[in-house]
PDB file of C-alpha atoms and ligand atoms in Angstrom:
ATOM      1  CA  MET A 124       0.260 -35.516 -61.723  1.00 79.00           C
ATOM      2  CA  ALA A 125       2.811 -34.693 -64.435  1.00 90.00           C
ATOM      3  CA  TYR A 126       3.573 -31.017 -64.982  1.00 96.00           C
ATOM      4  CA  ASP A 127       1.786 -29.534 -68.010  1.00 97.00           C
ATOM      5  CA  PRO A 128       4.152 -27.000 -69.625  1.00 97.00           C
ATOM      6  CA  ASN A 129       1.199 -25.354 -71.386  1.00 98.00           C
ATOM      7  CA  ASN A 130      -0.679 -24.379 -68.236  1.00 98.00           C
ATOM      8  CA  ILE A 131      -1.594 -20.694 -68.045  1.00 98.00           C
ATOM      9  CA  PHE A 132       1.037 -19.746 -65.452  1.00 98.00           C
ATOM     10  CA  ALA A 133       3.802 -21.463 -67.440  1.00 98.00           C
ATOM     11  CA  ARG A 134       2.693 -19.323 -70.372  1.00 98.00           C
ATOM     12  CA  ILE A 135       2.804 -16.186 -68.208  1.00 98.00           C
ATOM     13  CA  LEU A 136       6.343 -17.132 -67.116  1.00 98.00           C
ATOM     14  CA  ARG A 137       7.381 -17.483 -70.769  1.00 98.00           C
ATOM     15  CA  GLY A 138       5.877 -14.059 -71.557  1.00 98.00           C
ATOM     16  CA  GLU A 139       3.274 -15.542 -73.912  1.00 98.00           C
ATOM     17  CA  ILE A 140       0.419 -14.089 -71.845  1.00 97.00           C
ATOM     18  CA  PRO A 141       0.567 -10.732 -70.038  1.00 98.00           C
ATOM     19  CA  CYS A 142       0.181 -10.260 -66.311  1.00 98.00           C
ATOM     20  CA  LYS A 143       0.043  -7.308 -63.939  1.00 98.00           C
ATOM     21  CA  LYS A 144       3.403  -7.934 -62.321  1.00 98.00           C
ATOM     22  CA  ILE A 145       3.948  -7.068 -58.658  1.00 98.00           C
ATOM     23  CA  LEU A 146       7.358  -8.554 -58.000  1.00 98.00           C
ATOM     24  CA  GLU A 147       9.995 -10.699 -59.651  1.00 98.00           C
ATOM     25  CA  THR A 148      12.849 -12.426 -57.842  1.00 98.00           C
ATOM     26  CA  PRO A 149      15.435 -14.958 -59.072  1.00 98.00           C
ATOM     27  CA  HIS A 150      13.068 -17.886 -58.424  1.00 98.00           C
ATOM     28  CA  SER A 151       9.581 -16.358 -58.121  1.00 99.00           C
ATOM     29  CA  LEU A 152       7.038 -14.132 -59.855  1.00 99.00           C
ATOM     30  CA  ALA A 153       4.030 -12.358 -58.322  1.00 99.00           C
ATOM     31  CA  PHE A 154       1.121 -10.775 -60.155  1.00 98.00           C
ATOM     32  CA  HIS A 155      -2.478  -9.720 -59.595  1.00 98.00           C
ATOM     33  CA  ASP A 156      -5.196 -12.353 -59.950  1.00 98.00           C
ATOM     34  CA  ILE A 157      -7.270 -11.792 -63.094  1.00 98.00           C
ATOM     35  CA  GLN A 158     -10.523 -12.260 -61.121  1.00 98.00           C
ATOM     36  CA  PRO A 159      -9.787 -10.754 -57.704  1.00 98.00           C
ATOM     37  CA  GLN A 160     -11.871 -12.043 -54.817  1.00 97.00           C
ATOM     38  CA  ALA A 161     -10.725  -9.328 -52.398  1.00 98.00           C
ATOM     39  CA  PRO A 162      -9.380  -5.763 -52.786  1.00 98.00           C
ATOM     40  CA  ILE A 163      -5.926  -7.346 -52.611  1.00 98.00           C
ATOM     41  CA  HIS A 164      -5.639 -10.662 -54.430  1.00 98.00           C
ATOM     42  CA  ALA A 165      -2.143 -11.524 -55.596  1.00 98.00           C
ATOM     43  CA  LEU A 166      -0.666 -14.774 -56.851  1.00 99.00           C
ATOM     44  CA  VAL A 167       2.910 -15.790 -56.111  1.00 99.00           C
ATOM     45  CA  ILE A 168       4.409 -18.565 -58.234  1.00 99.00           C
ATOM     46  CA  PRO A 169       7.803 -20.245 -58.408  1.00 98.00           C
ATOM     47  CA  LYS A 170       9.576 -19.994 -61.761  1.00 98.00           C
ATOM     48  CA  GLY A 171      10.310 -23.721 -61.637  1.00 98.00           C
ATOM     49  CA  ALA A 172       7.902 -26.332 -62.989  1.00 98.00           C
ATOM     50  CA  TYR A 173       6.046 -27.506 -59.877  1.00 98.00           C
ATOM     51  CA  VAL A 174       2.431 -28.649 -59.951  1.00 98.00           C
ATOM     52  CA  HIS A 175       1.564 -27.756 -56.371  1.00 98.00           C
ATOM     53  CA  LEU A 176       3.009 -27.356 -52.883  1.00 97.00           C
ATOM     54  CA  ASP A 177       3.443 -31.085 -52.415  1.00 96.00           C
ATOM     55  CA  ASP A 178       5.566 -31.286 -55.577  1.00 97.00           C
ATOM     56  CA  PHE A 179       7.490 -28.129 -54.614  1.00 98.00           C
ATOM     57  CA  THR A 180       8.326 -29.158 -51.069  1.00 98.00           C
ATOM     58  CA  ALA A 181       9.476 -32.578 -52.283  1.00 97.00           C
ATOM     59  CA  LYS A 182      11.653 -31.392 -55.179  1.00 98.00           C
ATOM     60  CA  ALA A 183      12.601 -27.707 -54.959  1.00 98.00           C
ATOM     61  CA  SER A 184      16.006 -26.548 -53.761  1.00 98.00           C
ATOM     62  CA  ASP A 185      16.451 -24.668 -50.495  1.00 98.00           C
ATOM     63  CA  ALA A 186      17.233 -21.556 -52.553  1.00 98.00           C
ATOM     64  CA  GLU A 187      13.918 -21.802 -54.417  1.00 98.00           C
ATOM     65  CA  ILE A 188      11.962 -22.467 -51.232  1.00 98.00           C
ATOM     66  CA  SER A 189      13.485 -19.569 -49.323  1.00 98.00           C
ATOM     67  CA  ASP A 190      13.124 -17.204 -52.282  1.00 98.00           C
ATOM     68  CA  PHE A 191       9.472 -18.191 -52.747  1.00 98.00           C
ATOM     69  CA  THR A 192       8.608 -17.900 -49.058  1.00 98.00           C
ATOM     70  CA  ARG A 193      10.237 -14.488 -48.826  1.00 98.00           C
ATOM     71  CA  ALA A 194       8.466 -13.375 -52.006  1.00 98.00           C
ATOM     72  CA  VAL A 195       5.077 -14.122 -50.429  1.00 98.00           C
ATOM     73  CA  GLY A 196       5.853 -11.911 -47.436  1.00 98.00           C
ATOM     74  CA  GLN A 197       7.331  -9.190 -49.607  1.00 98.00           C
ATOM     75  CA  VAL A 198       4.251  -9.095 -51.841  1.00 98.00           C
ATOM     76  CA  ALA A 199       1.979  -8.727 -48.822  1.00 98.00           C
ATOM     77  CA  ARG A 200       4.077  -5.841 -47.506  1.00 98.00           C
ATOM     78  CA  GLN A 201       4.431  -4.211 -50.923  1.00 98.00           C
ATOM     79  CA  LEU A 202       0.638  -4.194 -51.375  1.00 98.00           C
ATOM     80  CA  GLY A 203       0.035  -2.942 -47.825  1.00 98.00           C
ATOM     81  CA  ALA A 204      -1.799  -6.114 -46.839  1.00 97.00           C
ATOM     82  CA  ASP A 205       0.321  -6.482 -43.710  1.00 96.00           C
ATOM     83  CA  ALA A 206      -1.251  -3.411 -42.067  1.00 96.00           C
ATOM     84  CA  ASP A 207      -4.594  -5.024 -41.227  1.00 97.00           C
ATOM     85  CA  GLY A 208      -3.733  -8.655 -41.853  1.00 98.00           C
ATOM     86  CA  TYR A 209      -4.108 -11.002 -44.758  1.00 98.00           C
ATOM     87  CA  ARG A 210      -4.583 -14.639 -45.699  1.00 98.00           C
ATOM     88  CA  ILE A 211      -2.423 -16.892 -47.818  1.00 98.00           C
ATOM     89  CA  LEU A 212      -3.888 -19.959 -49.472  1.00 98.00           C
ATOM     90  CA  ALA A 213      -2.496 -22.689 -51.693  1.00 98.00           C
ATOM     91  CA  ASN A 214      -4.916 -25.106 -53.307  1.00 97.00           C
ATOM     92  CA  CYS A 215      -3.279 -28.495 -53.782  1.00 97.00           C
ATOM     93  CA  GLY A 216      -5.032 -31.001 -56.003  1.00 95.00           C
ATOM     94  CA  ALA A 217      -8.591 -32.163 -56.513  1.00 95.00           C
ATOM     95  CA  ASN A 218     -10.014 -31.861 -52.988  1.00 95.00           C
ATOM     96  CA  ALA A 219      -8.920 -28.234 -52.928  1.00 96.00           C
ATOM     97  CA  ASN A 220     -10.322 -27.488 -56.416  1.00 96.00           C
ATOM     98  CA  GLN A 221      -6.925 -26.422 -57.747  1.00 97.00           C
ATOM     99  CA  GLU A 222      -7.619 -25.001 -61.222  1.00 98.00           C
ATOM    100  CA  VAL A 223      -4.179 -24.058 -62.508  1.00 98.00           C
ATOM    101  CA  PRO A 224      -1.633 -26.894 -62.229  1.00 98.00           C
ATOM    102  CA  HIS A 225       1.372 -24.700 -61.430  1.00 98.00           C
ATOM    103  CA  LEU A 226       2.017 -23.957 -57.742  1.00 98.00           C
ATOM    104  CA  HIS A 227       0.602 -20.610 -56.680  1.00 98.00           C
ATOM    105  CA  ILE A 228       0.010 -18.974 -53.337  1.00 98.00           C
ATOM    106  CA  HIS A 229      -2.967 -16.649 -53.169  1.00 98.00           C
ATOM    107  CA  VAL A 230      -2.497 -13.522 -51.023  1.00 98.00           C
ATOM    108  CA  PHE A 231      -5.852 -12.034 -49.997  1.00 98.00           C
ATOM    109  CA  GLY A 232      -6.290  -8.789 -48.092  1.00 98.00           C
ATOM    110  CA  GLY A 233      -7.962  -5.409 -47.880  1.00 97.00           C
ATOM    111  CA  ARG A 234     -11.151  -6.645 -46.220  1.00 97.00           C
ATOM    112  CA  ARG A 235     -12.348  -8.958 -43.484  1.00 97.00           C
ATOM    113  CA  LEU A 236     -11.966 -12.454 -44.940  1.00 96.00           C
ATOM    114  CA  GLY A 237     -14.289 -14.548 -42.790  1.00 93.00           C
ATOM    115  CA  ARG A 238     -13.437 -17.972 -41.479  1.00 90.00           C
ATOM    116  CA  MET A 239     -10.884 -20.258 -43.061  1.00 87.00           C
ATOM    117  CA  ILE A 240     -13.121 -22.747 -44.873  1.00 85.00           C
ATOM    118  CA  ASP A 241     -16.780 -23.648 -45.053  1.00 81.00           C
ATOM    119  CA  LYS A 242     -17.930 -25.796 -42.160  1.00 80.00           C
ATOM    120  CA  PRO A 243     -19.186 -29.207 -43.298  1.00 82.00           C
ATOM    121  CA  SER A 244     -22.991 -29.297 -43.510  1.00 79.00           C
ATOM    122  CA  ALA A 245     -24.482 -31.442 -40.762  1.00 66.00           C
TER     123      ALA A 245
HETATM  124  P1  LIG B 364      -6.720 -22.069 -58.071  1.00 74.85           P
HETATM  125  O1  LIG B 364      -8.183 -22.432 -58.045  1.00 74.85           O
HETATM  126  O2  LIG B 364      -5.960 -22.936 -59.032  1.00 74.85           O
HETATM  127  O3  LIG B 364      -6.112 -22.029 -56.700  1.00 74.85           O
HETATM  128  O4  LIG B 364      -6.645 -20.565 -58.559  1.00 74.85           O
HETATM  129  C1  LIG B 364      -6.320 -20.187 -59.858  1.00 74.85           C
HETATM  130  C2  LIG B 364      -6.392 -18.672 -59.902  1.00 74.85           C
HETATM  131  O5  LIG B 364      -5.771 -18.240 -61.089  1.00 74.85           O
HETATM  132  C3  LIG B 364      -7.817 -18.106 -59.894  1.00 74.85           C
HETATM  133  O6  LIG B 364      -7.966 -17.216 -58.788  1.00 74.85           O
HETATM  134  C4  LIG B 364      -7.918 -17.400 -61.237  1.00 74.85           C
HETATM  135  O7  LIG B 364      -8.680 -16.203 -61.185  1.00 74.85           O
HETATM  136  C5  LIG B 364      -6.461 -17.127 -61.583  1.00 74.85           C
HETATM  137  N1  LIG B 364      -6.187 -17.051 -63.005  1.00 74.85           N
HETATM  138  C6  LIG B 364      -6.588 -17.924 -63.968  1.00 74.85           C
HETATM  139  N2  LIG B 364      -6.135 -17.551 -65.167  1.00 74.85           N
HETATM  140  C7  LIG B 364      -5.419 -16.421 -64.969  1.00 74.85           C
HETATM  141  C8  LIG B 364      -4.681 -15.557 -65.854  1.00 74.85           C
HETATM  142  O8  LIG B 364      -4.603 -15.755 -67.067  1.00 74.85           O
HETATM  143  N3  LIG B 364      -4.073 -14.485 -65.285  1.00 74.85           N
HETATM  144  C9  LIG B 364      -4.129 -14.236 -63.944  1.00 74.85           C
HETATM  145  N4  LIG B 364      -3.484 -13.150 -63.494  1.00 74.85           N
HETATM  146  N5  LIG B 364      -4.800 -15.016 -63.090  1.00 74.85           N
HETATM  147  C10 LIG B 364      -5.450 -16.110 -63.596  1.00 74.85           C
END
């Protein structure tokens, strides 16, 4: 899938749309999800134009990958999610119902989060 420079997170990165910023690093930005699904629900995105994790891991530099990975951990600590545990999640493409075509890691915390994914119905 080609990167769409008008996706909502690209517009946030360009400052065209506001966000509740948590953290900014040389290669990453983190902000609160607009429709939180847990008491803590943050999104961490790379500043580069990557559609999803597959695109990112194939094309991003080591500096971008290390910055992004560290940003995820830092966000969790900054929001206090590390105290009782948290979940990170990255939807990648159609089977995962990815809605915004710019790589983002969800950081969920602040409550018990249940099992990883729905079990297939029998
Ligand atoms: P996905 O399904 O692509 O993994 O998740 C996209 C996430 O982006 C959703 O949790 C949705 O609430 C969030 N989102 C969509 N538009 C905006 C926005 O304009 N601002 C923020 N902060 N989050 C958004």
